Coordinates of C-alpha atoms and ligand atoms in Angstrom, one line a residue:
X1 CA -0.2 0.2 0.0
X2 CA 1.6 3.2 -0.8
X3 CA 2.0 6.1 1.8
X4 CA -1.0 8.1 1.0
X5 CA -3.3 4.8 0.8
X6 CA -2.3 4.2 4.4
X7 CA -2.7 7.8 5.4
X8 CA -6.4 7.5 4.2
X9 CA -7.3 4.3 5.8
X10 CA -4.9 4.7 9.1
X11 CA -7.2 2.4 11.3
X12 CA -5.5 0.4 14.1
X13 CA -2.8 1.2 16.5
X14 CA -3.1 3.9 19.1
X15 CA -6.3 5.5 19.5
X16 CA -6.5 9.0 18.2
X17 CA -6.2 11.0 21.8
X18 CA -3.2 9.0 22.6
X19 CA -1.7 10.1 18.9
X20 CA -2.3 13.7 19.9
X21 CA 0.0 15.7 22.3
X22 CA -1.0 15.9 26.1
X23 CA -3.3 18.4 26.5
X24 CA -2.4 22.0 26.2
X25 CA 0.7 20.8 24.5
X26 CA 1.5 20.8 20.8
X27 CA 4.0 19.3 18.0
X28 CA 6.2 21.7 16.5
X29 CA 6.4 20.1 12.9
X30 CA 9.0 21.5 10.8
X31 CA 7.6 24.0 9.0
X32 CA 6.0 25.5 12.5
X33 CA 9.4 24.8 14.1
X34 CA 11.5 27.2 11.5
X35 CA 8.8 29.6 12.1
X36 CA 9.2 29.6 15.9
X37 CA 13.2 29.5 15.2
X38 CA 13.0 32.6 12.9
X39 CA 11.4 34.6 16.0
X40 CA 14.2 33.2 18.0
X41 CA 16.6 34.6 15.5
X42 CA 14.9 37.8 15.4
X43 CA 14.3 38.6 19.1
X44 CA 17.5 37.2 20.1
X45 CA 19.5 39.4 17.8
X46 CA 17.3 42.2 19.7
X47 CA 18.7 41.4 23.2
X48 CA 22.2 40.8 22.2
X49 CA 22.4 44.1 20.5
X50 CA 21.4 45.8 23.7
X51 CA 24.1 43.5 25.5
X52 CA 22.2 40.9 26.9
X53 CA 24.0 37.4 27.2
X54 CA 21.5 34.1 26.6
X55 CA 20.9 31.9 29.9
X56 CA 19.1 28.4 30.1
X57 CA 18.0 26.8 33.2
X58 CA 16.9 23.4 34.2
X59 CA 12.9 23.1 33.4
X60 CA 12.5 21.1 36.6
X61 CA 13.0 23.5 39.8
X62 CA 12.5 22.9 43.6
X63 CA 8.9 23.5 44.2
X64 CA 9.6 25.8 47.5
X65 CA 11.7 27.9 45.1
X66 CA 8.7 28.1 42.5
X67 CA 6.1 28.6 45.3
X68 CA 7.5 31.3 47.2
X69 CA 6.5 34.4 45.6
X70 CA 4.5 33.1 42.7
X71 CA 1.0 34.3 43.9
X72 CA -2.1 32.5 44.9
X73 CA -3.4 32.1 41.1
X74 CA 0.3 30.9 39.5
X75 CA 0.7 28.6 42.4
X76 CA -2.1 26.4 41.5
X77 CA -0.9 26.1 38.3
X78 CA 2.3 24.7 38.9
X79 CA 3.0 21.3 37.5
X80 CA 3.8 19.7 40.8
X81 CA 5.3 15.8 41.2
X82 CA 7.5 14.2 43.8
X83 CA 10.8 12.2 42.4
X84 CA 11.7 8.7 43.3
X85 CA 13.8 10.2 46.1
X86 CA 10.5 12.2 47.2
X87 CA 11.7 15.5 46.5
X88 CA 9.0 18.2 45.8
X89 CA 9.6 19.6 42.2
X90 CA 7.8 21.4 40.0
X91 CA 8.1 22.7 36.3
X92 CA 9.2 26.2 35.7
X93 CA 6.4 28.8 34.9
X94 CA 8.6 31.6 33.8
X95 CA 12.2 32.1 33.4
X96 CA 12.2 35.4 36.2
X97 CA 12.2 32.9 39.5
X98 CA 14.8 30.3 38.1
X99 CA 17.0 33.1 37.2
X100 CA 16.5 34.9 40.7
X101 CA 17.8 31.6 41.6
X102 CA 20.6 31.2 39.7
X103 CA 21.8 34.5 40.3
X104 CA 21.2 33.9 44.1
X105 CA 24.4 31.3 44.3
X106 CA 26.9 33.1 41.5
X107 CA 27.1 36.2 43.6
X108 CA 30.5 37.1 42.0
X109 CA 28.7 37.9 38.5
X110 CA 29.5 41.6 37.6
X111 CA 26.4 43.2 38.3
X112 CA 24.0 45.0 36.7
X113 CA 23.4 41.3 34.9
X114 CA 21.7 41.6 31.8
X115 CA 20.6 38.1 30.6
X116 CA 18.0 37.1 28.0
X117 CA 16.1 33.7 27.2
X118 CA 13.9 31.9 24.8
X119 CA 12.6 29.0 26.8
X120 CA 9.8 26.8 27.3
X121 CA 7.6 27.1 30.8
X122 CA 4.7 25.2 31.7
X123 CA 1.2 26.3 33.2
X124 CA -1.4 24.1 34.3
X125 CA -3.7 26.6 32.8
X126 CA -7.2 25.8 31.0
X127 CA -6.3 25.2 27.3
X128 CA -8.0 27.6 24.8
X129 CA -6.9 30.0 22.1
X130 CA -3.5 31.5 23.4
X131 CA -3.8 29.7 26.5
X132 CA -1.1 26.4 26.7
X133 CA 0.0 24.1 29.2
X134 CA 3.4 24.5 27.6
X135 CA 4.9 27.6 25.8
X136 CA 7.9 29.6 25.2
X137 CA 9.0 33.0 26.3
X138 CA 11.4 35.0 25.1
X139 CA 12.4 37.8 27.8
X140 CA 15.3 40.1 29.5
X141 CA 16.1 40.3 33.0
X142 CA 18.1 43.2 34.2
X143 CA 19.5 42.5 37.9
X144 CA 21.1 44.9 40.1
X145 CA 20.0 48.3 39.4
X146 CA 17.2 50.6 40.7
X147 CA 18.1 53.6 38.6
X148 CA 14.7 54.8 36.1
X149 CA 17.5 54.6 33.1
X150 CA 17.3 50.6 33.9
X151 CA 13.3 50.8 33.8
X152 CA 13.8 52.9 30.3
X153 CA 16.4 50.1 29.0
X154 CA 14.0 47.6 29.3
X155 CA 11.1 49.2 27.9
X156 CA 13.3 49.8 24.8
X157 CA 14.2 46.4 24.8
X158 CA 10.7 45.5 24.5
X159 CA 10.0 48.4 21.9
X160 CA 12.8 47.0 19.6
X161 CA 11.9 43.3 19.8
X162 CA 8.1 44.0 18.8
X163 CA 9.2 46.2 15.9
X164 CA 12.0 43.4 14.6
X165 CA 9.1 40.9 14.4
X166 CA 7.1 43.3 12.7
X167 CA 4.3 44.3 15.5
X168 CA 3.5 47.6 14.3
X169 CA 0.5 48.6 16.2
X170 CA 1.5 47.8 19.8
X171 CA 0.9 49.4 23.1
X172 CA 2.4 49.0 26.5
X173 CA 0.1 49.6 29.2
X174 CA 2.2 50.9 32.4
X175 CA 1.3 51.0 35.8
X176 CA 2.9 51.1 39.5
X177 CA 2.1 49.0 42.3
X178 CA 3.8 51.5 44.8
X179 CA 1.6 54.1 43.5
X180 CA -1.7 52.3 43.4
X181 CA -0.6 51.0 47.2
X182 CA -0.1 54.7 48.1
X183 CA -3.4 55.5 47.0
X184 CA -5.0 52.3 48.4
X185 CA -3.6 53.9 51.8
X186 CA -4.9 57.2 51.4
X187 CA -8.3 56.0 51.0
X188 CA -8.0 53.6 53.9
X189 CA -8.2 50.4 52.1
X190 CA -4.7 49.3 52.0
X191 CA -6.2 45.9 54.0
X192 CA -8.3 45.1 50.9
X193 CA -5.3 45.2 48.8
X194 CA -5.5 41.5 47.4
X195 CA -9.3 41.7 46.5
X196 CA -8.7 45.2 44.9
X197 CA -5.9 44.2 42.7
X198 CA -7.8 41.4 41.5
X199 CA -10.5 43.4 40.9
X200 CA -8.5 45.9 38.9
X201 CA -7.1 43.3 37.0
X202 CA -10.7 42.2 36.0
X203 CA -11.3 46.0 34.4
X204 CA -10.9 45.3 30.9
X205 CA -12.9 41.9 31.1
X206 CA -16.1 42.4 33.2
X207 CA -18.8 45.1 33.3
X208 CA -18.6 47.8 36.2
X209 CA -20.7 46.5 38.5
X210 CA -18.8 42.9 38.6
X211 CA -15.9 44.8 39.1
X212 CA -17.1 46.8 42.3
X213 CA -18.7 44.1 43.4
X214 CA -15.1 42.0 43.8
X215 CA -14.3 45.1 45.8
X216 CA -17.2 45.3 48.0
X217 CA -17.8 41.7 48.8
X218 CA -14.6 41.6 50.8
X219 CA -15.5 44.5 52.6
X220 CA -14.4 47.7 50.6
X221 CA -17.2 50.5 50.9
X222 CA -19.0 50.8 47.6
X223 CA -18.5 54.4 47.2
X224 CA -14.5 53.8 47.4
X225 CA -15.0 50.8 45.5
X226 CA -16.6 53.0 42.6
X227 CA -14.2 55.7 43.1
X228 CA -11.1 53.0 43.1
X229 CA -12.9 51.9 39.6
X230 CA -13.4 55.0 38.2
X231 CA -9.7 56.4 39.0
X232 CA -8.5 53.4 37.1
X233 CA -8.8 54.9 33.5
X234 CA -6.0 55.0 30.9
X235 CA -4.1 58.3 30.0
X236 CA -1.1 59.0 28.4
X237 CA 2.0 58.6 30.5
X238 CA 3.0 62.3 30.7
X239 CA -0.6 63.0 32.0
X240 CA -0.3 60.1 34.4
X241 CA 3.2 61.5 35.9
X242 CA 1.9 65.0 36.2
X243 CA -1.6 64.0 37.8
X244 CA -2.0 60.8 39.6
X245 CA 1.9 59.8 40.3
X246 CA 2.5 63.3 41.3
X247 CA -0.1 62.9 43.6
X248 CA 1.6 59.4 45.2
X249 CA 5.0 61.7 46.5
X250 CA 8.1 62.9 45.6
X251 CA 9.9 59.8 45.4
X252 CA 7.8 58.4 42.8
X253 CA 7.5 61.7 40.9
X254 CA 10.8 62.0 40.5
X255 CA 11.5 58.7 39.5
X256 CA 8.9 58.7 36.8
X257 CA 10.1 62.2 35.5
X258 CA 13.5 60.9 34.8
X259 CA 12.0 57.7 33.1
X260 CA 10.0 59.5 31.1
X261 CA 13.2 61.6 29.8
X262 CA 15.0 58.4 29.2
X263 CA 12.3 56.6 27.6
X264 CA 11.8 59.5 25.3
X265 CA 15.3 59.5 24.2
X266 CA 15.6 55.6 24.2
X267 CA 12.6 54.8 22.0
X268 CA 10.0 57.6 22.0
X269 CA 6.9 57.5 24.5
X270 CA 4.3 57.2 21.7
X271 CA 3.8 53.2 22.5
X272 CA 3.4 53.6 26.0
X273 CA 0.1 54.8 28.3
X274 CA -0.7 54.7 32.0
X275 CA -3.5 52.0 33.0
X276 CA -4.4 51.8 36.6
X277 CA -5.9 48.4 35.8
X278 CA -2.5 46.8 34.8
X279 CA -1.5 45.2 38.4
X280 CA -0.5 41.5 37.4
X281 CA -0.7 38.1 38.5
X282 CA 2.6 37.5 40.2
X283 CA 3.0 38.4 43.6
X284 CA 7.0 39.3 43.1
X285 CA 6.2 42.6 41.6
X286 CA 6.9 45.4 43.6
X287 CA 7.1 48.9 41.4
X288 CA 6.6 49.4 37.9
X289 CA 4.3 46.9 36.2
X290 CA 3.2 46.7 32.2
X291 CA 1.5 44.3 29.8
X292 CA 1.8 44.5 26.1
X293 CA -1.1 44.4 23.3
X294 CA -0.7 44.1 19.8
X295 CA -3.6 45.2 17.6
X296 CA -6.8 43.3 17.9
X297 CA -5.0 40.4 19.7
X298 CA -7.2 40.2 22.7
X299 CA -4.7 38.6 25.1
X300 CA -1.7 40.1 26.4
X301 CA 1.4 39.1 24.5
X302 CA 3.9 39.9 27.1
X303 CA 4.2 41.6 30.8
X304 CA 6.9 42.3 32.9
X305 CA 7.9 44.8 35.9
X306 CA 10.0 45.5 38.7
X307 CA 10.9 43.3 41.5
X308 CA 12.9 44.5 44.0
X309 CA 12.7 42.1 46.5
X310 CA 13.1 38.9 44.9
X311 CA 16.5 38.2 44.7
X312 CA 17.0 39.5 48.5
X313 CA 14.5 36.8 49.3
X314 CA 16.7 33.9 47.4
X315 CA 20.2 35.5 48.1
X316 CA 20.2 37.5 51.3
X317 CA 21.6 40.5 49.2
X318 CA 19.6 43.2 48.3
X319 CA 19.4 43.4 44.2
X320 CA 17.1 45.7 42.7
X321 CA 15.6 44.1 39.3
X322 CA 13.5 44.1 36.1
X323 CA 12.5 42.6 33.6
X324 CA 9.7 41.4 30.6
X325 CA 8.7 38.1 28.8
X326 CA 6.6 37.9 25.7
X327 CA 4.7 34.7 25.0
X328 CA 5.9 33.5 21.9
X329 CA 3.0 31.7 20.4
X330 CA 0.7 34.2 21.5
X331 CA 3.0 36.9 19.7
X332 CA 3.1 34.4 16.6
X333 CA -0.6 34.1 16.5
X334 CA -1.5 38.0 17.0
X335 CA 1.2 38.4 13.8
X336 CA -0.5 35.6 11.9
X337 CA 3.1 33.5 11.1
X338 CA 2.8 30.9 8.7
X339 CA 4.9 27.8 8.8
X340 CA 8.2 28.2 7.2
X341 CA 8.7 25.5 4.3
X342 CA 12.4 24.6 4.1
X343 CA 12.7 22.0 1.6
X344 CA 16.1 20.3 0.7
X345 CA 18.1 22.1 -2.1
X346 CA 19.1 19.0 -4.2
X347 CA 17.9 15.1 -4.5
X348 CA 20.4 13.0 -5.9
X349 CA 18.8 9.9 -7.8
X350 CA 20.8 6.9 -9.3
X351 CA 19.8 4.2 -11.6
X352 CA 22.8 1.8 -10.5
X353 CA 24.0 1.1 -7.0
X354 CA 27.6 1.1 -8.4
X355 CA 27.1 4.7 -8.8
X356 CA 26.3 5.3 -4.9
X357 CA 30.1 6.3 -4.3
X358 CA 29.9 9.1 -6.8
X359 CA 26.5 10.1 -5.5
X360 CA 28.1 10.3 -1.9
X361 CA 31.3 12.4 -3.3
X362 CA 29.1 14.7 -5.1
X363 CA 26.5 15.3 -1.9
X364 CA 29.7 15.5 0.4
X365 CA 30.9 18.5 -1.7
X366 CA 27.4 20.1 -2.1
X367 CA 27.1 19.8 1.6
X368 CA 30.2 21.3 2.6
X369 CA 29.4 24.3 0.2
X370 CA 26.1 24.8 2.3
X371 CA 23.6 23.3 0.2
X372 CA 20.9 20.5 1.7
X373 CA 21.2 17.1 -0.1
X374 CA 19.3 14.1 0.0
X375 CA 20.4 10.7 -1.6
X376 CA 17.6 8.6 -2.6
X377 CA 17.8 5.6 -0.5
X378 CA 17.1 2.9 -3.3
X379 CA 13.2 2.1 -2.5
X380 CA 11.6 4.4 -5.2
X381 CA 11.6 4.6 -9.3
X382 CA 12.3 7.7 -10.9
X383 CA 8.7 8.5 -11.0
X384 CA 8.0 8.1 -7.4
X385 CA 11.4 9.8 -6.8
X386 CA 10.3 12.6 -8.6
X387 CA 6.6 12.6 -7.2
X388 CA 8.3 12.9 -3.7
X389 CA 10.8 15.3 -4.2
X390 CA 8.0 17.8 -5.8
X391 CA 6.1 17.2 -2.6
X392 CA 8.9 18.0 -0.3
X393 CA 9.2 20.9 -2.4
X394 CA 13.0 19.9 -3.5
X395 CA 14.5 22.6 -6.2
X396 CA 17.0 20.2 -8.1
X397 CA 16.8 16.6 -8.8
X398 CA 20.5 15.5 -9.9
X399 CA 19.9 12.2 -12.0
X400 CA 22.8 9.7 -12.3
X401 CA 22.3 7.4 -14.9
X402 CA 24.6 4.7 -16.6
X403 CA 24.5 6.5 -20.2
X404 CA 25.0 9.7 -18.9
X405 CA 27.9 8.6 -16.2
X406 CA 29.8 7.0 -19.7
X407 CA 30.0 10.6 -21.0
X408 CA 31.0 12.0 -17.8
X409 CA 27.5 13.9 -17.2
X410 CA 24.5 14.1 -14.8
X411 CA 21.3 15.5 -15.6
X412 CA 19.8 18.1 -13.2
X413 CA 16.1 19.0 -13.0
X414 CA 14.9 22.2 -12.1
X415 CA 11.5 21.3 -10.2
X416 CA 10.4 24.7 -10.2
X417 CA 11.0 25.6 -13.8
X418 CA 10.6 22.0 -15.0
X419 CA 13.5 22.0 -17.3
X420 CA 16.5 19.7 -17.5
X421 CA 19.8 20.1 -18.4
X422 CA 23.2 18.3 -18.4
X423 CA 26.2 19.2 -16.5
X424 CA 29.6 17.4 -16.5
X425 CA 30.4 15.6 -13.1
X426 CA 33.5 17.3 -12.5
X427 CA 31.3 20.4 -12.0
X428 CA 30.0 18.7 -8.8
X429 CA 33.1 17.4 -7.7
X430 CA 35.4 20.4 -7.9
X431 CA 38.7 19.4 -6.6
X432 CA 37.3 15.8 -5.2
X433 CA 37.4 14.9 -9.0
Ligands
HAM501 P1 3.4 36.6 32.6 O1 2.4 37.8 32.1 O2 2.9 35.5 33.6 O3 4.6 37.2 33.0 O4 3.8 35.7 31.4 C1 4.4 36.5 29.9 C2 3.6 36.3 28.8 O5 3.6 34.6 28.3 C3 2.2 36.8 28.6 O6 1.9 38.2 28.5 C4 1.7 35.8 27.7 O7 1.9 36.7 26.6 C5 2.5 34.6 27.7 N1 1.3 33.3 28.6 C6 1.6 33.3 29.5 N2 0.7 32.3 30.0 C7 0.4 31.8 28.5 C8 -0.3 30.5 28.4 N3 -0.8 29.5 29.4 N4 -0.3 30.1 27.2 C9 0.3 30.8 26.4 N5 0.7 31.9 26.7 C10 1.0 32.3 27.8 C11 6.1 36.5 33.2 O8 6.0 35.1 33.0 C12 6.8 37.0 34.0 N6 8.1 36.2 34.4 C13 7.7 38.3 33.1 C14 8.6 38.9 33.5 C15 10.0 38.9 33.3 N7 8.5 39.8 34.7 C16 9.9 40.3 35.0 N8 10.8 39.9 34.2

């Protein structure tokens, strides 16, 4: 039976659900994988151009390290298990935590540390469009500086990364947890912080009454809950600095005045807005937080912020830090990225087993000069091999026949143009001939 006929019948074997990846995960077949790799190349280039260096850590972490500052929502999403020795382990849900752990025992690394990653992370989330249980994050972490220049730099890398992969219409929504906390304090509702954060986070997703209800049902007075809701408006960053941030005190105001100045020089202000509803789910954030949206794509394609106390929690040494991560699958969906076909360049067909050594010599030579070359395994007739090569998208078929060989030539078929020419064998062998 031919391969196509088998594919059409395909009965027997594993049941369908076992042929598919585990729920929330996906297989990266070559075209999708090459598209992913292209993203990796473009994004890595941006991070490197800002002086960031690539880092990788184990997928498996101590559960205790993961759980420390994740926050209730994310802790519930950690893949948790015990190994045979009874160690409590988990799969990393992001790269910020493993990087903080790695720096905590590598204290001689010169600071600030500029690292970036393109790595797989795991969350036991409810799978749906844009929500997976295994996905990739590209991100940077800048550890060891509290300067507003660090914030401007990270936001600059973020903007450059999005431009590099071709997201023209992105917006970065910025908020500051310190500022929100100051506001809650001045309203006398600091003790309801957790519920208020949860409510603010839902501002773009739920109607007003429901958001207000999240606050009131945990004890916030209705008038205050409404005031918080109404204060959480979006506005240009400069306007926020001169109003809402200024009211939160001189320290924050000075920080943001400088940040604005640096950000304006580093990448311009037009892609950044202030949005008090951005509070983020992760518990480790301490100051500036932000989320990134692209065009009409509903979900955040990225997020980040300052986590000035996470490293101290792990290393005992104060190290202010910040970073961002982009969700690569979401980014690709927002961009409508298609798979990239990457067929081999040449397919060598020989009629006679005696010509195999010549085929191998030709292939060696071509591969050394950068071409991707396949040699027929001997299972197919020329017609079958041609059909197969066309399906793969191969550009050239090199046919080595006995009669041609006697004349010292091979046939080269351009499968795109459907033309065929004869070429001297020596042309393919160069010095080896
Ligand atoms: P995060 O917002 O949890 O932040 O994740 C970053 C991005 O990963 C999200 O904006 C989203 O695009 C993507 N993402 C999250 N969950 C899923 C999912 N289930 N399926 C597909 N994509 C998803 C962090 O992880 C922080 N570590 C970012 C950061 C770096 N903060 C400071 N440094």
